[in-house]
Amino acid sequence: RRVLFRSSRTWGARWGWDYNYELVFQLGKFGSGDIHGLGAATDTGYTFTKARFAPRAGFRFNVTSGDKDRTDPTSQTFSPLFPGTAYSGKIGLLGPSNLMDTTPTLRLRLNRRTYFLPEDSFFWRTSLNDGIYGPTGALTRPGSLSRARYVGNQLTLPLQYSVDRHLT
């Protein structure tokens, strides 16, 4: 197995707006087939600095590719080098393969150290020919069990408290 990762990231802030965009290509060989995976993550928001609680209204969109044909040795399923929950919300019930999500977000600064960070993520399978994966990258539901694209949504209502700059 040989895999090559190529990624590009841009981020910044201006006039109250902030953004963070990342694009990852995955190319390689596995057995007799090729690997052609793709992942993209976006996060855009606006902070109302003069308003009470300095709210930041944001929107995230993430997408990772899924396999087009289970019988073909070439795989299009995005398979991250270090799987985690970056593409699947704060709770992280879904893995970062064959997944598309949209997430409206809000950040409220309750005081100098405490934030309320509600968000609601909506998930779809990118390819109906591929399954649903867990956070470790293991297949949890094969694509042959359902033709449904919509997976579900995940509402989170976390509070974040910062003890100091090293511990949150």
Coordinates of N, CA, C and O in Angstrom, one line a residue:
R1 N 0.8 -1.2 0.0 CA 0.0 0.0 0.0 C 0.9 1.2 0.0 O 1.7 1.4 0.8
R2 N 0.7 2.1 -0.9 CA 1.4 3.4 -1.0 C 0.3 4.5 -1.1 O -0.6 4.4 -2.0
V3 N 0.4 5.5 -0.3 CA -0.6 6.6 -0.3 C 0.2 7.9 -0.2 O 1.1 8.1 0.5
L4 N -0.2 8.9 -1.0 CA 0.3 10.2 -1.1 C -0.8 11.2 -0.7 O -1.9 11.1 -1.2
F5 N -0.5 12.0 0.3 CA -1.4 13.1 0.7 C -0.9 14.4 0.2 O 0.2 14.7 0.3
R6 N -1.8 15.2 -0.4 CA -1.6 16.6 -0.7 C -2.6 17.4 -0.1 O -3.8 17.1 -0.3
S7 N -2.3 18.5 0.6 CA -3.3 19.3 1.2 C -3.0 20.7 1.0 O -1.8 21.1 0.8
S8 N -4.0 21.5 1.1 CA -3.9 23.0 1.0 C -4.8 23.6 2.0 O -6.0 23.1 2.2
R9 N -4.4 24.6 2.7 CA -5.2 25.3 3.7 C -5.0 26.8 3.6 O -3.9 27.3 3.4
T10 N -6.1 27.5 3.8 CA -6.0 29.0 3.9 C -7.0 29.4 5.0 O -8.0 28.8 5.2
W11 N -6.6 30.4 5.7 CA -7.4 30.9 6.8 C -7.1 32.4 7.0 O -6.0 32.9 6.6
G12 N -8.0 33.1 7.7 CA -7.7 34.5 8.0 C -9.0 35.2 8.6 O -10.0 34.5 8.8
A13 N -8.8 36.5 8.8 CA -9.9 37.2 9.4 C -9.8 38.7 8.9 O -8.7 39.2 8.7
R14 N -11.0 39.3 8.6 CA -11.0 40.7 8.2 C -12.4 41.3 8.4 O -13.4 40.6 8.0
W15 N -12.5 42.4 9.0 CA -13.7 43.2 9.1 C -14.8 42.4 9.9 O -16.0 42.4 9.5
G16 N -14.4 41.6 10.8 CA -15.4 40.8 11.6 C -15.6 39.4 11.0 O -16.1 38.5 11.7
W17 N -15.2 39.2 9.8 CA -15.4 37.9 9.1 C -14.1 37.0 9.4 O -13.0 37.6 9.5
D18 N -14.3 35.7 9.5 CA -13.2 34.8 9.6 C -13.5 33.6 8.8 O -14.6 33.3 8.5
Y19 N -12.4 32.9 8.3 CA -12.6 31.7 7.5 C -11.4 30.8 7.7 O -10.3 31.2 8.1
N20 N -11.7 29.5 7.4 CA -10.7 28.5 7.5 C -11.1 27.4 6.5 O -12.2 26.8 6.7
Y21 N -10.3 27.2 5.4 CA -10.7 26.3 4.4 C -9.5 25.3 4.2 O -8.4 25.7 4.1
E22 N -9.8 24.0 4.0 CA -8.8 23.0 3.8 C -9.3 22.1 2.7 O -10.5 21.7 2.6
L23 N -8.3 21.6 1.8 CA -8.6 20.7 0.8 C -7.5 19.6 0.8 O -6.3 20.0 0.9
V24 N -7.9 18.4 0.8 CA -6.9 17.3 0.9 C -7.2 16.3 -0.3 O -8.3 15.8 -0.5
F25 N -6.2 15.9 -1.0 CA -6.2 14.9 -2.0 C -5.4 13.7 -1.6 O -4.4 13.8 -0.9
Q26 N -5.9 12.5 -1.9 CA -5.3 11.3 -1.5 C -5.1 10.5 -2.8 O -6.1 10.1 -3.5
L27 N -3.9 10.1 -3.1 CA -3.6 9.3 -4.3 C -2.7 8.2 -3.9 O -1.8 8.3 -3.0
G28 N -2.8 7.0 -4.5 CA -2.0 5.9 -4.2 C -2.4 4.6 -4.8 O -3.2 4.6 -5.7
K29 N -1.9 3.5 -4.3 CA -2.1 2.2 -4.8 C -2.5 1.3 -3.6 O -1.9 1.5 -2.5
F30 N -3.4 0.4 -3.8 CA -3.8 -0.6 -2.8 C -4.1 -1.9 -3.5 O -5.1 -1.9 -4.3
G31 N -3.3 -2.9 -3.3 CA -3.6 -4.1 -4.1 C -3.5 -3.9 -5.6 O -2.5 -3.3 -6.0
S32 N -4.5 -4.3 -6.3 CA -4.5 -4.1 -7.8 C -5.2 -2.8 -8.2 O -5.3 -2.5 -9.3
G33 N -5.7 -2.1 -7.2 CA -6.4 -0.8 -7.5 C -5.7 0.4 -7.1 O -4.6 0.4 -6.5
D34 N -6.3 1.5 -7.5 CA -5.8 2.8 -7.2 C -6.6 3.4 -6.1 O -7.7 3.0 -5.8
I35 N -6.0 4.5 -5.4 CA -6.8 5.2 -4.4 C -6.9 6.7 -4.9 O -5.9 7.3 -5.3
H36 N -8.1 7.2 -4.9 CA -8.4 8.5 -5.3 C -9.4 9.1 -4.3 O -10.6 9.1 -4.5
G37 N -8.9 9.6 -3.2 CA -9.8 10.2 -2.1 C -9.7 11.7 -2.1 O -8.7 12.3 -2.6
L38 N -10.7 12.3 -1.6 CA -10.8 13.8 -1.5 C -11.5 14.2 -0.3 O -12.5 13.6 0.1
G39 N -11.0 15.2 0.4 CA -11.7 15.8 1.6 C -11.6 17.3 1.5 O -10.6 17.8 1.1
A40 N -12.7 18.0 1.9 CA -12.7 19.4 2.0 C -13.4 19.9 3.2 O -14.5 19.3 3.6
A41 N -12.9 20.9 3.9 CA -13.5 21.4 5.1 C -13.6 22.9 5.0 O -12.6 23.5 4.6
T42 N -14.7 23.5 5.4 CA -14.8 25.0 5.4 C -15.5 25.4 6.7 O -16.3 24.7 7.3
D43 N -15.1 26.5 7.2 CA -15.7 27.2 8.3 C -15.6 28.7 8.1 O -14.5 29.2 8.0
T44 N -16.8 29.3 8.0 CA -16.9 30.8 7.8 C -17.8 31.4 8.9 O -18.8 30.8 9.2
G45 N -17.4 32.5 9.4 CA -18.2 33.1 10.4 C -18.0 34.6 10.5 O -17.1 35.2 9.9
Y46 N -19.0 35.2 11.2 CA -18.9 36.7 11.4 C -19.1 36.9 12.9 O -20.1 36.4 13.5
T47 N -18.3 37.7 13.5 CA -18.3 38.1 15.0 C -18.9 39.5 15.1 O -18.3 40.4 14.5
F48 N -19.9 39.6 15.9 CA -20.5 40.9 16.2 C -19.8 41.4 17.5 O -20.3 41.2 18.6
T49 N -18.6 42.0 17.4 CA -17.8 42.3 18.5 C -18.4 43.3 19.5 O -18.1 43.3 20.7
K50 N -19.3 44.2 19.0 CA -19.8 45.3 19.9 C -21.1 44.8 20.5 O -21.7 45.5 21.4
A51 N -21.7 43.7 20.1 CA -22.9 43.2 20.7 C -22.7 42.5 22.0 O -21.6 42.0 22.3
R52 N -23.7 42.4 22.8 CA -23.6 41.6 24.1 C -23.2 40.2 23.8 O -23.8 39.6 22.9
F53 N -22.3 39.6 24.5 CA -21.8 38.2 24.4 C -20.9 38.0 23.1 O -20.5 36.9 22.8
A54 N -20.7 39.1 22.4 CA -19.8 39.1 21.2 C -20.2 37.8 20.3 O -19.3 37.0 20.1
P55 N -21.4 37.6 19.9 CA -21.8 36.4 19.2 C -21.0 36.2 17.9 O -20.8 37.2 17.1
R56 N -20.6 35.0 17.6 CA -20.1 34.7 16.3 C -21.1 33.7 15.6 O -21.3 32.6 16.2
A57 N -21.7 34.1 14.5 CA -22.5 33.2 13.8 C -21.7 32.6 12.6 O -21.0 33.3 11.9
G58 N -21.7 31.3 12.5 CA -20.9 30.6 11.6 C -21.6 29.5 10.8 O -22.7 29.1 11.1
F59 N -20.9 29.0 9.8 CA -21.4 27.9 9.0 C -20.2 27.1 8.6 O -19.2 27.6 8.1
R60 N -20.3 25.7 8.8 CA -19.3 24.8 8.4 C -19.9 23.9 7.3 O -21.1 23.5 7.4
F61 N -19.1 23.6 6.3 CA -19.5 22.5 5.3 C -18.3 21.7 5.1 O -17.2 22.2 4.9
N62 N -18.4 20.4 5.3 CA -17.4 19.4 5.1 C -17.8 18.3 4.2 O -19.0 17.9 4.2
V63 N -16.9 17.8 3.4 CA -17.3 16.7 2.5 C -16.0 15.8 2.3 O -14.9 16.3 2.2
T64 N -16.3 14.5 2.4 CA -15.2 13.5 2.1 C -15.8 12.5 1.1 O -17.0 12.1 1.1
S65 N -15.0 12.0 0.2 CA -15.4 11.2 -0.9 C -15.7 9.8 -0.4 O -15.2 9.3 0.6
G66 N -16.6 9.1 -1.2 CA -16.9 7.7 -0.9 C -16.7 6.9 -2.2 O -16.6 7.4 -3.3
D67 N -16.7 5.6 -2.0 CA -16.4 4.7 -3.1 C -17.6 4.6 -4.1 O -18.8 4.6 -3.7
K68 N -17.3 4.6 -5.4 CA -18.4 4.6 -6.4 C -18.8 3.2 -6.7 O -20.0 3.0 -7.1
D69 N -17.9 2.2 -6.6 CA -18.3 0.8 -7.0 C -17.5 -0.2 -6.2 O -16.3 -0.3 -6.2
R70 N -18.3 -1.0 -5.4 CA -17.6 -1.9 -4.5 C -16.9 -3.1 -5.2 O -16.0 -3.7 -4.7
T71 N -17.3 -3.3 -6.4 CA -16.7 -4.4 -7.2 C -15.4 -4.0 -7.9 O -14.6 -4.8 -8.4
D72 N -15.2 -2.7 -8.0 CA -14.0 -2.1 -8.7 C -12.8 -2.0 -7.7 O -13.1 -1.6 -6.6
P73 N -11.6 -2.5 -8.0 CA -10.5 -2.5 -7.0 C -10.0 -1.0 -6.7 O -9.4 -0.8 -5.7
T74 N -10.4 0.0 -7.5 CA -10.0 1.3 -7.2 C -11.0 1.9 -6.2 O -12.2 1.7 -6.3
S75 N -10.4 2.6 -5.2 CA -11.2 3.1 -4.1 C -11.2 4.6 -4.2 O -10.2 5.3 -4.3
Q76 N -12.4 5.2 -4.0 CA -12.5 6.7 -3.9 C -12.8 7.1 -2.5 O -13.0 8.3 -2.2
T77 N -12.9 6.2 -1.5 CA -13.2 6.5 -0.2 C -12.1 7.3 0.5 O -10.9 6.8 0.5
F78 N -12.3 8.4 1.0 CA -11.3 9.2 1.7 C -11.0 8.5 3.0 O -11.9 8.1 3.8
S79 N -9.7 8.2 3.2 CA -9.3 7.5 4.4 C -8.1 8.3 5.0 O -7.0 8.2 4.6
P80 N -8.5 9.0 6.1 CA -7.5 9.9 6.6 C -6.3 9.2 7.3 O -6.5 8.1 7.8
L81 N -5.2 9.8 7.3 CA -4.0 9.2 7.9 C -4.2 9.1 9.4 O -3.8 8.1 10.0
F82 N -4.8 10.1 10.1 CA -5.1 10.1 11.5 C -6.6 10.4 11.6 O -7.0 11.5 11.8
P83 N -7.4 9.3 11.6 CA -8.8 9.5 11.7 C -9.2 10.1 13.0 O -8.6 10.0 14.1
G84 N -10.3 10.9 13.0 CA -10.8 11.6 14.1 C -12.2 12.1 13.9 O -12.9 11.7 12.9
T85 N -12.6 13.1 14.6 CA -14.0 13.6 14.5 C -14.0 15.0 13.9 O -15.0 15.7 14.0
A86 N -13.0 15.5 13.2 CA -12.9 16.8 12.7 C -14.1 17.1 11.6 O -14.5 18.2 11.5
Y87 N -14.5 16.0 11.0 CA -15.6 16.2 10.0 C -16.9 15.8 10.5 O -17.9 15.7 9.7
S88 N -17.1 15.5 11.8 CA -18.4 15.0 12.2 C -18.9 15.6 13.5 O -19.5 14.9 14.3
G89 N -18.6 16.8 13.8 CA -19.1 17.5 14.9 C -18.4 17.2 16.2 O -17.5 16.4 16.3
K90 N -18.8 17.9 17.3 CA -18.1 17.8 18.5 C -18.3 16.4 19.2 O -17.4 15.9 19.9
I91 N -19.4 15.8 19.0 CA -19.7 14.5 19.6 C -18.9 13.4 18.9 O -18.4 12.5 19.5
G92 N -18.8 13.5 17.6 CA -18.0 12.6 16.8 C -18.6 11.2 16.7 O -17.8 10.2 17.0
L93 N -19.8 11.0 16.4 CA -20.4 9.6 16.2 C -20.1 9.0 14.9 O -20.2 7.8 14.7
L94 N -19.7 9.8 13.9 CA -19.5 9.3 12.5 C -18.0 9.6 12.2 O -17.4 10.5 12.7
G95 N -17.5 8.8 11.3 CA -16.1 8.9 10.9 C -16.0 9.8 9.7 O -17.0 10.2 9.0
P96 N -14.8 10.1 9.3 CA -14.5 11.1 8.2 C -14.4 10.5 6.8 O -13.6 10.9 6.0
S97 N -15.2 9.5 6.5 CA -15.2 8.9 5.2 C -16.6 8.8 4.6 O -17.5 8.5 5.4
N98 N -16.7 9.1 3.3 CA -18.0 9.1 2.7 C -19.1 9.9 3.4 O -20.2 9.4 3.7
L99 N -18.7 11.1 3.7 CA -19.6 11.9 4.6 C -19.6 13.4 4.1 O -18.6 13.9 3.6
M100 N -20.8 14.0 4.1 CA -21.0 15.4 3.8 C -21.9 15.9 5.0 O -22.8 15.3 5.4
D101 N -21.5 17.1 5.5 CA -22.3 17.7 6.5 C -22.3 19.2 6.4 O -21.4 19.9 5.8
T102 N -23.4 19.8 6.8 CA -23.6 21.2 7.0 C -23.9 21.5 8.4 O -24.7 20.8 9.1
T103 N -23.3 22.6 9.0 CA -23.4 22.8 10.4 C -23.5 24.3 10.6 O -22.5 25.0 10.5
P104 N -24.7 24.8 11.0 CA -24.8 26.2 11.5 C -24.2 26.2 12.9 O -24.5 25.3 13.7
T105 N -23.4 27.3 13.2 CA -22.8 27.3 14.5 C -23.1 28.7 15.2 O -23.4 29.7 14.5
L106 N -22.9 28.8 16.5 CA -23.0 30.0 17.2 C -22.0 29.9 18.4 O -21.8 28.9 19.0
R107 N -21.3 31.1 18.6 CA -20.4 31.1 19.8 C -20.8 32.4 20.6 O -20.9 33.5 20.0
L108 N -21.1 32.2 21.9 CA -21.4 33.3 22.8 C -20.4 33.3 23.9 O -20.2 32.3 24.6
R109 N -19.8 34.5 24.1 CA -18.8 34.7 25.1 C -19.6 35.1 26.4 O -20.0 36.3 26.5
L110 N -19.8 34.2 27.3 CA -20.5 34.4 28.6 C -19.7 35.3 29.6 O -20.3 36.1 30.3
N111 N -18.4 35.1 29.6 CA -17.5 35.9 30.4 C -16.1 35.7 29.8 O -16.0 35.0 28.8
R112 N -15.1 36.2 30.5 CA -13.8 36.2 30.0 C -13.3 34.8 29.7 O -12.5 34.6 28.8
R113 N -13.8 33.8 30.4 CA -13.3 32.4 30.3 C -14.3 31.4 29.8 O -14.0 30.2 29.6
T114 N -15.5 31.8 29.7 CA -16.6 30.8 29.4 C -17.3 31.1 28.1 O -17.7 32.3 27.9
Y115 N -17.5 30.1 27.2 CA -18.2 30.2 26.0 C -19.3 29.2 25.9 O -19.1 28.1 26.4
F116 N -20.4 29.5 25.3 CA -21.5 28.6 24.9 C -21.4 28.4 23.4 O -21.4 29.4 22.7
L117 N -21.3 27.2 22.9 CA -21.0 26.8 21.5 C -22.0 25.9 20.9 O -21.6 24.8 20.4
P118 N -23.3 26.3 20.8 CA -24.3 25.4 20.2 C -24.0 25.2 18.7 O -23.6 26.1 18.0
E119 N -24.3 24.0 18.2 CA -24.3 23.7 16.8 C -25.2 22.5 16.5 O -25.5 21.7 17.3
D120 N -25.6 22.5 15.2 CA -26.5 21.4 14.8 C -26.0 20.9 13.5 O -26.1 21.6 12.5
S121 N -25.4 19.7 13.4 CA -24.8 19.2 12.2 C -25.8 18.2 11.5 O -26.5 17.4 12.2
F122 N -25.9 18.3 10.2 CA -26.8 17.5 9.4 C -25.8 16.7 8.4 O -25.0 17.3 7.7
F123 N -26.0 15.3 8.4 CA -25.1 14.5 7.7 C -25.8 13.7 6.6 O -26.9 13.2 6.7
W124 N -25.0 13.5 5.5 CA -25.5 12.7 4.3 C -24.3 11.9 3.9 O -23.1 12.3 4.0
R125 N -24.6 10.7 3.3 CA -23.5 9.9 2.6 C -23.2 10.6 1.3 O -24.1 11.0 0.5
T126 N -21.9 10.7 1.0 CA -21.5 11.3 -0.3 C -21.8 10.3 -1.4 O -22.3 10.7 -2.5
S127 N -21.6 9.0 -1.2 CA -21.9 8.0 -2.2 C -22.8 7.0 -1.6 O -22.6 6.4 -0.6
L128 N -23.9 6.7 -2.4 CA -24.8 5.6 -1.9 C -24.3 4.2 -2.1 O -24.8 3.3 -1.5
N129 N -23.2 4.1 -2.8 CA -22.5 2.8 -3.0 C -21.5 2.5 -1.9 O -20.9 1.4 -1.9
D130 N -21.3 3.4 -1.0 CA -20.4 3.2 0.1 C -21.2 3.3 1.4 O -22.3 3.8 1.4
G131 N -20.6 2.8 2.5 CA -21.3 2.8 3.8 C -21.1 4.0 4.7 O -20.6 5.0 4.3
I132 N -21.3 3.7 6.0 CA -21.1 4.7 7.0 C -20.0 4.2 7.9 O -19.9 3.0 8.3
Y133 N -19.1 5.1 8.2 CA -17.9 4.8 8.9 C -17.9 5.4 10.3 O -18.4 6.4 10.6
G134 N -17.2 4.7 11.2 CA -17.0 5.2 12.6 C -15.8 6.1 12.7 O -15.0 6.3 11.8
P135 N -15.6 6.7 13.9 CA -14.5 7.7 14.1 C -13.1 7.1 13.9 O -12.2 7.8 13.5
T136 N -13.0 5.7 14.0 CA -11.7 5.1 13.8 C -11.4 4.8 12.4 O -10.3 4.3 12.0
G137 N -12.4 5.0 11.5 CA -12.3 4.6 10.1 C -12.9 3.3 9.8 O -12.9 2.9 8.6
A138 N -13.3 2.5 10.7 CA -13.9 1.2 10.5 C -15.3 1.3 9.9 O -16.1 2.2 10.4
L139 N -15.7 0.5 9.0 CA -17.0 0.5 8.4 C -18.0 0.0 9.5 O -17.9 -1.0 10.0
T140 N -19.1 0.8 9.8 CA -20.1 0.4 10.8 C -21.4 0.0 10.1 O -22.1 -0.8 10.7
R141 N -21.7 0.5 8.9 CA -22.9 0.1 8.2 C -22.5 0.0 6.7 O -22.2 1.0 6.1
P142 N -22.6 -1.2 6.1 CA -22.3 -1.2 4.6 C -23.3 -0.5 3.8 O -24.5 -0.4 4.2
G143 N -22.9 0.0 2.7 CA -23.8 0.7 1.8 C -24.9 -0.1 1.2 O -25.9 0.4 0.8
S144 N -24.8 -1.4 1.2 CA -25.8 -2.3 0.6 C -27.1 -2.4 1.5 O -28.1 -2.9 1.0
L145 N -27.1 -1.9 2.7 CA -28.2 -2.0 3.6 C -29.3 -1.0 3.4 O -30.4 -1.1 3.8
S146 N -28.9 0.1 2.7 CA -29.9 1.2 2.5 C -29.5 2.0 1.3 O -28.3 2.2 1.0
R147 N -30.5 2.6 0.6 CA -30.3 3.5 -0.5 C -30.5 5.0 0.0 O -30.5 5.9 -0.8
A148 N -30.7 5.2 1.3 CA -30.9 6.5 1.9 C -29.6 7.3 1.9 O -28.5 6.8 2.2
R149 N -29.6 8.5 1.5 CA -28.5 9.4 1.5 C -28.4 10.1 2.9 O -27.3 10.2 3.5
Y150 N -29.5 10.6 3.4 CA -29.5 11.3 4.7 C -29.2 10.3 5.9 O -29.8 9.3 6.0
V151 N -28.2 10.7 6.7 CA -27.8 9.9 7.8 C -28.5 10.3 9.1 O -29.0 9.5 9.9
G152 N -28.6 11.6 9.3 CA -29.2 12.2 10.5 C -28.6 13.5 10.9 O -27.8 14.1 10.2
N153 N -29.0 14.0 12.1 CA -28.4 15.2 12.6 C -27.9 15.0 14.0 O -28.3 14.1 14.7
Q154 N -27.1 16.0 14.4 CA -26.5 15.9 15.8 C -26.4 17.2 16.4 O -25.7 18.1 15.9
L155 N -27.3 17.5 17.4 CA -27.3 18.7 18.1 C -26.3 18.7 19.3 O -26.4 17.7 20.1
T156 N -25.5 19.7 19.5 CA -24.6 19.7 20.6 C -24.8 21.1 21.3 O -24.9 22.1 20.6
L157 N -24.7 21.1 22.6 CA -24.9 22.4 23.4 C -23.8 22.5 24.4 O -24.0 22.5 25.6
P158 N -22.5 22.6 24.0 CA -21.4 22.5 25.0 C -21.1 23.9 25.6 O -21.3 25.0 25.0
L159 N -20.6 23.9 26.8 CA -20.0 25.0 27.5 C -18.5 24.8 27.5 O -18.0 23.7 27.7
Q160 N -17.7 25.8 27.2 CA -16.3 25.7 27.2 C -15.7 26.7 28.2 O -16.0 27.9 28.2
Y161 N -14.9 26.2 29.1 CA -14.3 27.0 30.2 C -12.8 26.9 30.0 O -12.2 25.8 30.0
S162 N -12.1 28.0 30.0 CA -10.7 28.1 29.9 C -10.0 28.4 31.2 O -10.2 29.5 31.8
V163 N -9.3 27.4 31.8 CA -8.6 27.6 33.0 C -7.4 28.6 32.8 O -7.3 29.6 33.6
D164 N -6.7 28.3 31.8 CA -5.6 29.2 31.3 C -5.4 29.0 29.9 O -6.1 28.2 29.2
R165 N -4.3 29.5 29.3 CA -4.1 29.4 27.8 C -3.7 28.0 27.4 O -3.7 27.6 26.3
H166 N -3.4 27.1 28.4 CA -3.0 25.7 28.1 C -4.0 24.7 28.4 O -3.9 23.5 28.0
L167 N -5.1 25.1 29.2 CA -6.1 24.1 29.7 C -7.5 24.6 29.5 O -7.8 25.7 30.0
T168 N -8.3 23.9 28.7 CA -9.6 24.3 28.4 C -10.6 23.1 28.8 O -10.3 22.0 28.5

